[in-house]
Structures are given as C-alpha cells and as structure tokens.
GROMACS .gro file of C-alpha atoms in nm:
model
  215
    1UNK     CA    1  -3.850   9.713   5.319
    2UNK     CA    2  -3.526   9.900   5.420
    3UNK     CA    3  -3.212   9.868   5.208
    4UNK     CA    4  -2.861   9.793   5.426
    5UNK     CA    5  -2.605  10.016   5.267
    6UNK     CA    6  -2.427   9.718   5.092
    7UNK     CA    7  -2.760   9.587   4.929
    8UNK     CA    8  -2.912   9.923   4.810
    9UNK     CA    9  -2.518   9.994   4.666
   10UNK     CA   10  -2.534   9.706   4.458
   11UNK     CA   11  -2.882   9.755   4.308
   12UNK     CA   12  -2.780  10.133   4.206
   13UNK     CA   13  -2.465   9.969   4.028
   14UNK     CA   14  -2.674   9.736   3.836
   15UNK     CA   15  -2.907  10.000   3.747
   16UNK     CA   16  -2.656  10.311   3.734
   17UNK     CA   17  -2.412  10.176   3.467
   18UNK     CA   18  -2.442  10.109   3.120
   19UNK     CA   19  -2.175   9.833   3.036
   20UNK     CA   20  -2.273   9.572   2.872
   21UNK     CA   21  -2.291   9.240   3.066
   22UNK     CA   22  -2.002   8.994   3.030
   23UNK     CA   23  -1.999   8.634   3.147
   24UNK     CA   24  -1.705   8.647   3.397
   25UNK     CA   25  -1.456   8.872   3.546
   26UNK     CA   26  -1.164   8.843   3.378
   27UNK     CA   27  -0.762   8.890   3.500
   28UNK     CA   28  -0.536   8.938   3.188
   29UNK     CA   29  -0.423   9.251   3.120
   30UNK     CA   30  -0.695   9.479   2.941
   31UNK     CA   31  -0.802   9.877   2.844
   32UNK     CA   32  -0.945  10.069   3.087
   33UNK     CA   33  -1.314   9.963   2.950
   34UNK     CA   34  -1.274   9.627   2.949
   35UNK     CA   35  -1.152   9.584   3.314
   36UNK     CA   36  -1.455   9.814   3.418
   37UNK     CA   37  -1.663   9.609   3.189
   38UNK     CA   38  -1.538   9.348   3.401
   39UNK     CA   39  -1.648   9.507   3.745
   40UNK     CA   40  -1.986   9.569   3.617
   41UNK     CA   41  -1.996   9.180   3.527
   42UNK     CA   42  -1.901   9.054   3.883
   43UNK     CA   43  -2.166   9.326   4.037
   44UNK     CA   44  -2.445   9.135   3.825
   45UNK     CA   45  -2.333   8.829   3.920
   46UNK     CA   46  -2.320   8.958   4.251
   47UNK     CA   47  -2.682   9.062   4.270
   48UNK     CA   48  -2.811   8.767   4.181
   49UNK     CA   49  -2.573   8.528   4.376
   50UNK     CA   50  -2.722   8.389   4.704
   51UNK     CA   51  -2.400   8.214   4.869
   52UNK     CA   52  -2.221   8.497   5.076
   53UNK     CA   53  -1.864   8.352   5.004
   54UNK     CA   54  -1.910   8.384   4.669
   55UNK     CA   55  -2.036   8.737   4.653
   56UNK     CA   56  -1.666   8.791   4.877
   57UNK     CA   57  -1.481   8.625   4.580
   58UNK     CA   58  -1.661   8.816   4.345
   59UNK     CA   59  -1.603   9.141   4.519
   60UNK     CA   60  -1.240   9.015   4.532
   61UNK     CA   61  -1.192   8.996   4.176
   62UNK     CA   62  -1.394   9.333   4.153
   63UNK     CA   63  -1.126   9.497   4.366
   64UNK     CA   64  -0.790   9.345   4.156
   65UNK     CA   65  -0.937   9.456   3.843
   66UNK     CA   66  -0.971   9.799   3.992
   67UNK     CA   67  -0.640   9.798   4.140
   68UNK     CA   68  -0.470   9.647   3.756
   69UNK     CA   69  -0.650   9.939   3.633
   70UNK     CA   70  -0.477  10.181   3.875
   71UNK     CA   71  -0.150  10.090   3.872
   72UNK     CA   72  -0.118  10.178   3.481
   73UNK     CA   73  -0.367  10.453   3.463
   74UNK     CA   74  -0.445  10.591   3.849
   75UNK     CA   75  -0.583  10.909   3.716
   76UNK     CA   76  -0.789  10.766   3.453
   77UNK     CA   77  -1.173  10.787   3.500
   78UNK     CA   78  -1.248  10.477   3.404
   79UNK     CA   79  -1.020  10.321   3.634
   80UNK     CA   80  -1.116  10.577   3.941
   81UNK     CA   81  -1.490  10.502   3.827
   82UNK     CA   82  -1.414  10.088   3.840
   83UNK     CA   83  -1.269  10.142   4.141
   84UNK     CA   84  -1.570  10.281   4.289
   85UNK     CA   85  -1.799   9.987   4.162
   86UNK     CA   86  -1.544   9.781   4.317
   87UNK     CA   87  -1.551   9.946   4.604
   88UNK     CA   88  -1.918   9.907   4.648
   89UNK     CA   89  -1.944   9.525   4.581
   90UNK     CA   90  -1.705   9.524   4.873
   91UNK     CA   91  -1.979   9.706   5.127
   92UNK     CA   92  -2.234   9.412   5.017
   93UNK     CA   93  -1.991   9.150   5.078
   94UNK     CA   94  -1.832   9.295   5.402
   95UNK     CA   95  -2.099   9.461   5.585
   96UNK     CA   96  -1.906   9.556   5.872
   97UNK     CA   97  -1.681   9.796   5.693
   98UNK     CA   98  -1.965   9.898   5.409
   99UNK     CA   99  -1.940  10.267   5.623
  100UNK     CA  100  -1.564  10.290   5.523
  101UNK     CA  101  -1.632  10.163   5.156
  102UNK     CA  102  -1.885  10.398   5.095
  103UNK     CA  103  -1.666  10.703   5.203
  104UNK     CA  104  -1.383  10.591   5.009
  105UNK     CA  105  -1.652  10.528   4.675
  106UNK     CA  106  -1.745  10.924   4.714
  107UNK     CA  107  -1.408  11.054   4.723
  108UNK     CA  108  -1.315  10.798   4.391
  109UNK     CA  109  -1.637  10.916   4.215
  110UNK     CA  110  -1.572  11.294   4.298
  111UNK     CA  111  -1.236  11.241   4.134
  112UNK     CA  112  -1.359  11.064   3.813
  113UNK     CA  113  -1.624  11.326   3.770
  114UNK     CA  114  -1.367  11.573   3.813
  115UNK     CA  115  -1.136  11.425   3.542
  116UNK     CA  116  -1.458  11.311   3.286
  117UNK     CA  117  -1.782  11.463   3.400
  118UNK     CA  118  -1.953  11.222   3.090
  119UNK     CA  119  -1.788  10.917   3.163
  120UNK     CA  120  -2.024  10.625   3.132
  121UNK     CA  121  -2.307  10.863   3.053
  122UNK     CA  122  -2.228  11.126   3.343
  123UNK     CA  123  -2.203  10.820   3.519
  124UNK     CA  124  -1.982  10.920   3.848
  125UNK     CA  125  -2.225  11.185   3.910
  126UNK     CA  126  -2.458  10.955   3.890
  127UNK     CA  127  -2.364  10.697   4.114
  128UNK     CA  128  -2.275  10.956   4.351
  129UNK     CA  129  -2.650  11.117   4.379
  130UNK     CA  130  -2.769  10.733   4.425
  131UNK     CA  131  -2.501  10.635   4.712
  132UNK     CA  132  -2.579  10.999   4.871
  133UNK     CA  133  -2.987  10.898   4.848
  134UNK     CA  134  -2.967  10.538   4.956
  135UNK     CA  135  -2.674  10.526   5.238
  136UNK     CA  136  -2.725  10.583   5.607
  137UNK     CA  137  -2.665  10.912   5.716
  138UNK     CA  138  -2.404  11.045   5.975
  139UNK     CA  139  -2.281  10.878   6.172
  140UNK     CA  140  -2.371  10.503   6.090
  141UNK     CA  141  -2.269  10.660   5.663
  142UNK     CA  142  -2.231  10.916   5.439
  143UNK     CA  143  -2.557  10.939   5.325
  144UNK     CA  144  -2.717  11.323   5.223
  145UNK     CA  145  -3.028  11.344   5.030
  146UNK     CA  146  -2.982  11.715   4.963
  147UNK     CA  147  -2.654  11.629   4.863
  148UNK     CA  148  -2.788  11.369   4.561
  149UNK     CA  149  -3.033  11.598   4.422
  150UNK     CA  150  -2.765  11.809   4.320
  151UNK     CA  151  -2.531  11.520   4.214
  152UNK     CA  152  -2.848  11.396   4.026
  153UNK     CA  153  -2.906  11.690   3.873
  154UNK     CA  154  -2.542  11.748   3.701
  155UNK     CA  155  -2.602  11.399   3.542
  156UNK     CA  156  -2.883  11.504   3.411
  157UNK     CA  157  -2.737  11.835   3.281
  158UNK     CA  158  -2.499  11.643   3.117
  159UNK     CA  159  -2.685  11.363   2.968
  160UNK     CA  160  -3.064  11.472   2.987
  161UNK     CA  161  -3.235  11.188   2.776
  162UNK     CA  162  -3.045  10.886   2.956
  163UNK     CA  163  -3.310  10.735   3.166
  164UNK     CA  164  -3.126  10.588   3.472
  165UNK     CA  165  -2.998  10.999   3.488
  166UNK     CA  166  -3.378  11.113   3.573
  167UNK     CA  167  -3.394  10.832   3.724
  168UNK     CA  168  -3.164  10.891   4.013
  169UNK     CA  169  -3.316  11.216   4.006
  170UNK     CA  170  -3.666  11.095   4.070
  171UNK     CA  171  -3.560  10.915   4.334
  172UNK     CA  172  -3.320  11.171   4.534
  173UNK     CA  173  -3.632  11.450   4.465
  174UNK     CA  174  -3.870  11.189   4.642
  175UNK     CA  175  -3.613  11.092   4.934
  176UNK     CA  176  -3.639  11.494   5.011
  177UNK     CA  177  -3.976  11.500   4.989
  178UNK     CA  178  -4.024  11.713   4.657
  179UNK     CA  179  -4.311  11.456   4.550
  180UNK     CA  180  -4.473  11.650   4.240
  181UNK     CA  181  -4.070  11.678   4.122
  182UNK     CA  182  -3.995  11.319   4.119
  183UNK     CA  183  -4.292  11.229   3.959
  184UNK     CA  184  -4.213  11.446   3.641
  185UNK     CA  185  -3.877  11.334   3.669
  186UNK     CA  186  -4.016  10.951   3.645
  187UNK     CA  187  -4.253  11.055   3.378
  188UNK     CA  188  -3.981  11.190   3.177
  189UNK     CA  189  -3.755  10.868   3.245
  190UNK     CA  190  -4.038  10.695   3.114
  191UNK     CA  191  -4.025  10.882   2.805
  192UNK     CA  192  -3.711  10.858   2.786
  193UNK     CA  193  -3.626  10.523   2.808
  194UNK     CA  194  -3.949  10.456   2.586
  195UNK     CA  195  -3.765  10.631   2.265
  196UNK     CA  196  -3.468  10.398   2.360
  197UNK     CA  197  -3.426  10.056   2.176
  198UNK     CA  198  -3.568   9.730   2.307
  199UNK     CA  199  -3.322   9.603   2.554
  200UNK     CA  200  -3.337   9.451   2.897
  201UNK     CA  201  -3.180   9.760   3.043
  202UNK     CA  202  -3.480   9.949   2.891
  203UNK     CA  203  -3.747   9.739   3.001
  204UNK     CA  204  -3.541   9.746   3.360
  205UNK     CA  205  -3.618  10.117   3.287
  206UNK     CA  206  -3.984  10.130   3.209
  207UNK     CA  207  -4.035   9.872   3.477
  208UNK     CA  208  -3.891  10.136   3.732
  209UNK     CA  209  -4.033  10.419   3.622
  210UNK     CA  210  -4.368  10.278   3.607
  211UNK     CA  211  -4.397  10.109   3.980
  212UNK     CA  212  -4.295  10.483   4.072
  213UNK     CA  213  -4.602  10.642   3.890
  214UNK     CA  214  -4.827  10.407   3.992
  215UNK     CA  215  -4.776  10.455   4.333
   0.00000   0.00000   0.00000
C-alpha cells in the first residue's frame, strides 16, 4: 500500500525519535526537552487517533509548543528539531498543504543538524533521510532517495549502534534499489536493537527489522 506524504511523516516520527511517551501535550512554560517531549506525545497520539478533527487539534498544540519553544530559544536544536515534528503532524492533519510542510521540515532539520549534529541520537539527520525516502518527489514534494541515503548515512556515522539510525538506512538503500545494502543494514539493526534493553521501542525495532529480512 502507498503512504500519502502526511501518513508515512507521521509513522517515521513515531519510529525516528527517542522521547519517551507522555500522556498529553502540555502548555505551561517548559525546557527545551520537555516541550519536544511534548510534540513527540501529540504525534503518538496522533497515529493512533482515528477522528480527523482531533488529529488537527493535536497538530495544533504540536505547532504552539514549537512556536513557545522558539520564541525563547529560536536557534536551539531542540526547539528547531520540535518544530519540525510539529511541522510534520501538520502535513497528516492538513493534507492539502503537507507539500509546503514538508519543505519547511527540511530546511528546520538542516538547521538543527547544523547547530547539534547528535541531537536526539543524530536525530535531525535522521528524520531528514526518512522524509527524503518516503515523500513524493518533485513536483507533487521534496522527496530524493539519493538524497536520504546520505542523510541516513551521517546518522549512522554519528550514532552507529542506534537501531532506528540503520534503520532509516535500510530503508533509503532499498528505496534506491541497493537491495544486498539494506539487508545488512536491517541485519545489523537487528543486532542492534537486540543488545538494547527490553522496551516497546525495541521490540518496535526487532519487529521492523525482521518483516524486512523476511521478505
């Protein structure tokens, strides 16, 4: 089945970050972690959410935390980073403008990698390589497989044993094609997330890395 840009978006930002879940987005004034702690929460509720005006309100709240975050820190990479999570809850909720949301999630991403290349576990890299991988290409999006190899591959440079890392990796190596690639880079996500501790992210993990190798 074929993602839309807004859906695939919000499955890489459930998989691609490693907050912790929180039970609700919250509005009082916070650090920089907490608010994108925050973000993360509304894109899980997000996902599994099946009222449409609800996944708005939630992308909503997604985009004022981001913007709180900003306007005391705008160069911060947490708060750039947020910003782009926000930003892509907002392409799932508003379809119609998910090209423009997109564009603008690259160019906040680029910016937090450029301040903190590790933030989040090389996480703006990251996220980049995934939207690059699952977005339409030009002219309908900014998608560029090519292009998330190599984002993929400087989060894995940075952060080799984190499995959702090799992760994006396996799957921007098999979006170009490079088949024997992406399934080392699944086997060693595997591994990877096999040395980790039990966890629902790391069963998540395992669960993705195995459908791959099986196939």
């Amino acid at each position: 089945m074929t993602r839309g840009p807004g859906g695939a978006l919000l499955a890489l930002l459930i998989a691609g970050c490693a907050v912790p879940q929180r039970p609700a987005v919250v509005s009082a004034p916070a650090p920089v972690g907490q608010r994108v702690e925050a973000i993360t929460a509304a894109a899980r509720r997000s996902e599994r959410e099946p009222d449409a005006q609800v996944r708005a309100e939630l992308a909503a709240d997604a985009q004022r935390e981001a913007q709180a975050c900003l306007a005391v820190e705008p160069r911060a990479a947490g708060c750039l980073y947020g910003h782009a999570l926000a930003l892509g809850l907002d392409a799932r909720a508003h379809p119609a403008r998910a090209g423009e949301s997109l564009a603008r999630m690259l160019t906040d991403l680029a910016d937090a990698e450029a301040v903190d290349p590790g933030y989040d576990e090389a996480g703006p890299a990251r996220v980049r390589a995934l939207v690059l991988v699952r977005a339409p290409g030009w002219p309908l999006g900014p998608g560029d497989p090519a292009a998330g190899v190599a984002a993929a591959r400087r989060a894995v440079s940075l952060r080799p044993q984190y499995p959702p890392n090799l992760l994006a990796l396996a799957e921007a190596l098999a979006r170009t094609g490079e088949t024997l690639a992406a399934h080392e880079a699944y086997g060693r996500a595997r591994e990877a997330a096999l040395a980790r501790p039990a966890s629902s992210d790391r069963e998540e993990w395992l669960s993705e890395a195995n459908r791959a190798l099986q196939q």
